[in-house]
Protein backbone atom coordinates (compact mmCIF):
# COMPACT_ATOMS: atom_id res chain seq x y z
CA UNK A 1 0.00 0.00 0.00
CA UNK A 2 1.40 3.43 -0.90
CA UNK A 3 0.63 6.96 0.09
CA UNK A 4 2.08 10.06 -1.54
CA UNK A 5 2.25 13.44 0.11
CA UNK A 6 4.16 16.66 -0.32
CA UNK A 7 6.92 17.28 2.18
CA UNK A 8 6.13 19.93 4.75
CA UNK A 9 7.44 23.28 3.50
CA UNK A 10 8.77 21.68 0.31
CA UNK A 11 7.33 22.58 -3.08
CA UNK A 12 8.93 19.76 -5.05
CA UNK A 13 9.53 17.10 -2.43
CA UNK A 14 7.31 14.05 -2.67
CA UNK A 15 7.22 11.45 0.07
CA UNK A 16 6.16 7.88 -0.66
CA UNK A 17 5.13 5.71 2.26
CA UNK A 18 5.24 2.01 1.50
CA UNK A 19 3.94 -0.44 4.05
CA UNK A 20 5.15 -4.04 4.10
CA UNK A 21 2.22 -6.19 5.19
CA UNK A 22 3.95 -9.58 5.04
CA UNK A 23 7.40 -9.82 6.58
CA UNK A 24 7.98 -13.57 6.19
CA UNK A 25 8.61 -14.85 3.67
CA UNK A 26 10.07 -11.50 2.69
CA UNK A 27 8.39 -10.19 -0.50
CA UNK A 28 11.61 -9.39 -2.40
CA UNK A 29 9.86 -8.92 -5.75
CA UNK A 30 7.22 -6.54 -4.36
CA UNK A 31 9.77 -4.44 -2.47
CA UNK A 32 11.97 -4.34 -5.56
CA UNK A 33 9.00 -3.11 -7.60
CA UNK A 34 8.33 -0.32 -5.09
CA UNK A 35 11.99 0.70 -5.01
CA UNK A 36 11.97 0.91 -8.81
CA UNK A 37 8.89 3.15 -8.72
CA UNK A 38 10.81 5.73 -6.66
CA UNK A 39 14.38 5.65 -8.01
CA UNK A 40 15.50 8.84 -6.23
CA UNK A 41 13.90 8.12 -2.87
CA UNK A 42 15.85 7.74 0.34
CA UNK A 43 15.01 4.55 2.19
CA UNK A 44 13.83 4.97 5.79
CA UNK A 45 12.62 2.08 7.95
CA UNK A 46 10.14 3.46 10.47
CA UNK A 47 8.70 1.51 13.39
CA UNK A 48 7.09 2.28 16.73
CA UNK A 49 8.82 -0.49 18.65
CA UNK A 50 12.32 -0.06 20.08
CA UNK A 51 15.07 -0.87 17.58
CA UNK A 52 15.82 -4.24 19.19
CA UNK A 53 12.17 -5.38 19.38
CA UNK A 54 10.50 -4.55 16.08
CA UNK A 55 11.10 -5.88 12.61
CA UNK A 56 14.20 -3.72 11.99
CA UNK A 57 16.78 -6.44 12.64
CA UNK A 58 14.88 -8.91 10.44
CA UNK A 59 14.07 -6.47 7.63
CA UNK A 60 17.36 -4.62 7.25
CA UNK A 61 19.49 -7.41 5.69
CA UNK A 62 16.63 -8.41 3.38
CA UNK A 63 15.95 -4.83 2.34
CA UNK A 64 19.68 -4.32 1.75
CA UNK A 65 19.80 -7.43 -0.44
CA UNK A 66 16.86 -6.12 -2.45
CA UNK A 67 18.51 -2.70 -2.82
CA UNK A 68 21.82 -4.23 -3.98
CA UNK A 69 20.02 -6.35 -6.56
CA UNK A 70 18.79 -3.21 -8.33
CA UNK A 71 21.87 -1.05 -7.62
CA UNK A 72 20.08 1.20 -5.11
CA UNK A 73 22.68 1.03 -2.37
CA UNK A 74 23.29 -1.27 0.55
CA UNK A 75 22.82 -1.71 4.29
CA UNK A 76 24.43 1.65 5.11
CA UNK A 77 21.88 3.47 2.92
CA UNK A 78 18.90 2.41 5.03
CA UNK A 79 17.94 5.07 7.56
CA UNK A 80 16.12 4.22 10.76
CA UNK A 81 13.32 6.24 12.35
CA UNK A 82 12.15 4.68 15.57
CA UNK A 83 12.81 4.30 19.22
CA UNK A 84 16.27 3.52 20.57
CA UNK A 85 17.03 0.00 21.80
CA UNK A 86 15.34 -0.68 25.12
CA UNK A 87 14.86 -3.44 27.68
CA UNK A 88 11.14 -2.61 27.87
CA UNK A 89 8.59 -2.73 25.08
CA UNK A 90 6.96 0.52 26.18
CA UNK A 91 8.03 3.63 28.06
CA UNK A 92 5.22 3.40 30.63
CA UNK A 93 4.31 7.09 30.72
CA UNK A 94 1.70 8.44 28.30
CA UNK A 95 3.26 11.91 28.08
CA UNK A 96 6.68 10.47 27.21
CA UNK A 97 5.11 8.07 24.70
CA UNK A 98 3.28 10.93 22.95
CA UNK A 99 6.52 12.97 22.82
CA UNK A 100 8.50 10.02 21.43
CA UNK A 101 5.77 9.31 18.86
CA UNK A 102 5.92 12.91 17.59
CA UNK A 103 9.73 12.71 17.38
CA UNK A 104 9.50 9.42 15.49
CA UNK A 105 7.22 10.94 12.84
CA UNK A 106 9.43 14.04 12.58
CA UNK A 107 12.54 11.86 12.07
CA UNK A 108 10.83 9.81 9.37
CA UNK A 109 10.14 12.93 7.31
CA UNK A 110 13.26 14.99 7.93
CA UNK A 111 15.64 15.56 5.05
CA UNK A 112 18.88 15.50 7.07
CA UNK A 113 20.58 12.17 7.87
CA UNK A 114 19.11 10.14 10.69
CA UNK A 115 21.80 8.84 13.06
CA UNK A 116 21.24 5.38 14.47
CA UNK A 117 20.13 5.61 18.11
CA UNK A 118 22.90 3.30 19.38
mmCIF file of C-alpha atoms in Angstrom:
data_model
loop_
_atom_site.group_PDB
_atom_site.id
_atom_site.type_symbol
_atom_site.label_atom_id
_atom_site.label_comp_id
_atom_site.label_asym_id
_atom_site.label_seq_id
_atom_site.Cartn_x
_atom_site.Cartn_y
_atom_site.Cartn_z
ATOM 1 C CA UNK A 1 0.000 0.000 0.000
ATOM 2 C CA UNK A 2 1.401 3.428 -0.901
ATOM 3 C CA UNK A 3 0.633 6.962 0.089
ATOM 4 C CA UNK A 4 2.080 10.057 -1.541
ATOM 5 C CA UNK A 5 2.246 13.443 0.111
ATOM 6 C CA UNK A 6 4.158 16.656 -0.318
ATOM 7 C CA UNK A 7 6.919 17.275 2.184
ATOM 8 C CA UNK A 8 6.131 19.933 4.753
ATOM 9 C CA UNK A 9 7.444 23.278 3.498
ATOM 10 C CA UNK A 10 8.769 21.684 0.310
ATOM 11 C CA UNK A 11 7.333 22.584 -3.084
ATOM 12 C CA UNK A 12 8.934 19.764 -5.048
ATOM 13 C CA UNK A 13 9.534 17.100 -2.428
ATOM 14 C CA UNK A 14 7.314 14.049 -2.671
ATOM 15 C CA UNK A 15 7.217 11.454 0.065
ATOM 16 C CA UNK A 16 6.157 7.885 -0.663
ATOM 17 C CA UNK A 17 5.133 5.710 2.261
ATOM 18 C CA UNK A 18 5.238 2.006 1.505
ATOM 19 C CA UNK A 19 3.942 -0.438 4.048
ATOM 20 C CA UNK A 20 5.147 -4.038 4.099
ATOM 21 C CA UNK A 21 2.225 -6.193 5.186
ATOM 22 C CA UNK A 22 3.954 -9.579 5.038
ATOM 23 C CA UNK A 23 7.397 -9.824 6.577
ATOM 24 C CA UNK A 24 7.980 -13.566 6.192
ATOM 25 C CA UNK A 25 8.606 -14.851 3.672
ATOM 26 C CA UNK A 26 10.075 -11.501 2.687
ATOM 27 C CA UNK A 27 8.392 -10.192 -0.503
ATOM 28 C CA UNK A 28 11.609 -9.390 -2.404
ATOM 29 C CA UNK A 29 9.861 -8.921 -5.755
ATOM 30 C CA UNK A 30 7.221 -6.535 -4.360
ATOM 31 C CA UNK A 31 9.771 -4.440 -2.466
ATOM 32 C CA UNK A 32 11.973 -4.340 -5.561
ATOM 33 C CA UNK A 33 8.995 -3.110 -7.597
ATOM 34 C CA UNK A 34 8.330 -0.319 -5.091
ATOM 35 C CA UNK A 35 11.986 0.703 -5.014
ATOM 36 C CA UNK A 36 11.970 0.910 -8.805
ATOM 37 C CA UNK A 37 8.888 3.147 -8.718
ATOM 38 C CA UNK A 38 10.808 5.726 -6.662
ATOM 39 C CA UNK A 39 14.377 5.653 -8.013
ATOM 40 C CA UNK A 40 15.504 8.837 -6.229
ATOM 41 C CA UNK A 41 13.904 8.120 -2.872
ATOM 42 C CA UNK A 42 15.847 7.740 0.335
ATOM 43 C CA UNK A 43 15.007 4.546 2.189
ATOM 44 C CA UNK A 44 13.834 4.971 5.793
ATOM 45 C CA UNK A 45 12.616 2.083 7.948
ATOM 46 C CA UNK A 46 10.137 3.462 10.466
ATOM 47 C CA UNK A 47 8.702 1.511 13.388
ATOM 48 C CA UNK A 48 7.090 2.277 16.734
ATOM 49 C CA UNK A 49 8.821 -0.495 18.650
ATOM 50 C CA UNK A 50 12.320 -0.063 20.075
ATOM 51 C CA UNK A 51 15.073 -0.867 17.578
ATOM 52 C CA UNK A 52 15.819 -4.244 19.190
ATOM 53 C CA UNK A 53 12.169 -5.380 19.378
ATOM 54 C CA UNK A 54 10.503 -4.551 16.085
ATOM 55 C CA UNK A 55 11.103 -5.880 12.605
ATOM 56 C CA UNK A 56 14.201 -3.719 11.986
ATOM 57 C CA UNK A 57 16.780 -6.444 12.644
ATOM 58 C CA UNK A 58 14.880 -8.905 10.438
ATOM 59 C CA UNK A 59 14.066 -6.474 7.627
ATOM 60 C CA UNK A 60 17.363 -4.623 7.250
ATOM 61 C CA UNK A 61 19.487 -7.406 5.689
ATOM 62 C CA UNK A 62 16.628 -8.411 3.384
ATOM 63 C CA UNK A 63 15.953 -4.835 2.342
ATOM 64 C CA UNK A 64 19.684 -4.319 1.746
ATOM 65 C CA UNK A 65 19.801 -7.433 -0.443
ATOM 66 C CA UNK A 66 16.862 -6.120 -2.453
ATOM 67 C CA UNK A 67 18.507 -2.704 -2.815
ATOM 68 C CA UNK A 68 21.823 -4.233 -3.975
ATOM 69 C CA UNK A 69 20.019 -6.351 -6.561
ATOM 70 C CA UNK A 70 18.790 -3.208 -8.332
ATOM 71 C CA UNK A 71 21.873 -1.046 -7.625
ATOM 72 C CA UNK A 72 20.081 1.196 -5.112
ATOM 73 C CA UNK A 73 22.675 1.030 -2.372
ATOM 74 C CA UNK A 74 23.287 -1.271 0.552
ATOM 75 C CA UNK A 75 22.819 -1.714 4.286
ATOM 76 C CA UNK A 76 24.431 1.648 5.107
ATOM 77 C CA UNK A 77 21.883 3.467 2.922
ATOM 78 C CA UNK A 78 18.899 2.406 5.033
ATOM 79 C CA UNK A 79 17.944 5.069 7.556
ATOM 80 C CA UNK A 80 16.122 4.217 10.765
ATOM 81 C CA UNK A 81 13.323 6.235 12.345
ATOM 82 C CA UNK A 82 12.153 4.681 15.566
ATOM 83 C CA UNK A 83 12.806 4.296 19.219
ATOM 84 C CA UNK A 84 16.266 3.524 20.569
ATOM 85 C CA UNK A 85 17.027 -0.001 21.795
ATOM 86 C CA UNK A 86 15.341 -0.682 25.119
ATOM 87 C CA UNK A 87 14.861 -3.442 27.676
ATOM 88 C CA UNK A 88 11.138 -2.611 27.874
ATOM 89 C CA UNK A 89 8.592 -2.733 25.084
ATOM 90 C CA UNK A 90 6.958 0.520 26.181
ATOM 91 C CA UNK A 91 8.027 3.628 28.062
ATOM 92 C CA UNK A 92 5.218 3.399 30.629
ATOM 93 C CA UNK A 93 4.306 7.093 30.720
ATOM 94 C CA UNK A 94 1.701 8.442 28.303
ATOM 95 C CA UNK A 95 3.262 11.915 28.082
ATOM 96 C CA UNK A 96 6.681 10.469 27.211
ATOM 97 C CA UNK A 97 5.113 8.065 24.698
ATOM 98 C CA UNK A 98 3.285 10.927 22.951
ATOM 99 C CA UNK A 99 6.519 12.967 22.818
ATOM 100 C CA UNK A 100 8.499 10.016 21.426
ATOM 101 C CA UNK A 101 5.766 9.311 18.862
ATOM 102 C CA UNK A 102 5.923 12.908 17.591
ATOM 103 C CA UNK A 103 9.728 12.708 17.385
ATOM 104 C CA UNK A 104 9.502 9.417 15.493
ATOM 105 C CA UNK A 105 7.222 10.944 12.842
ATOM 106 C CA UNK A 106 9.430 14.041 12.583
ATOM 107 C CA UNK A 107 12.541 11.859 12.073
ATOM 108 C CA UNK A 108 10.828 9.808 9.374
ATOM 109 C CA UNK A 109 10.137 12.929 7.306
ATOM 110 C CA UNK A 110 13.262 14.994 7.930
ATOM 111 C CA UNK A 111 15.644 15.564 5.052
ATOM 112 C CA UNK A 112 18.882 15.502 7.074
ATOM 113 C CA UNK A 113 20.582 12.171 7.871
ATOM 114 C CA UNK A 114 19.110 10.144 10.692
ATOM 115 C CA UNK A 115 21.799 8.841 13.058
ATOM 116 C CA UNK A 116 21.239 5.378 14.466
ATOM 117 C CA UNK A 117 20.130 5.609 18.110
ATOM 118 C CA UNK A 118 22.895 3.302 19.377
#
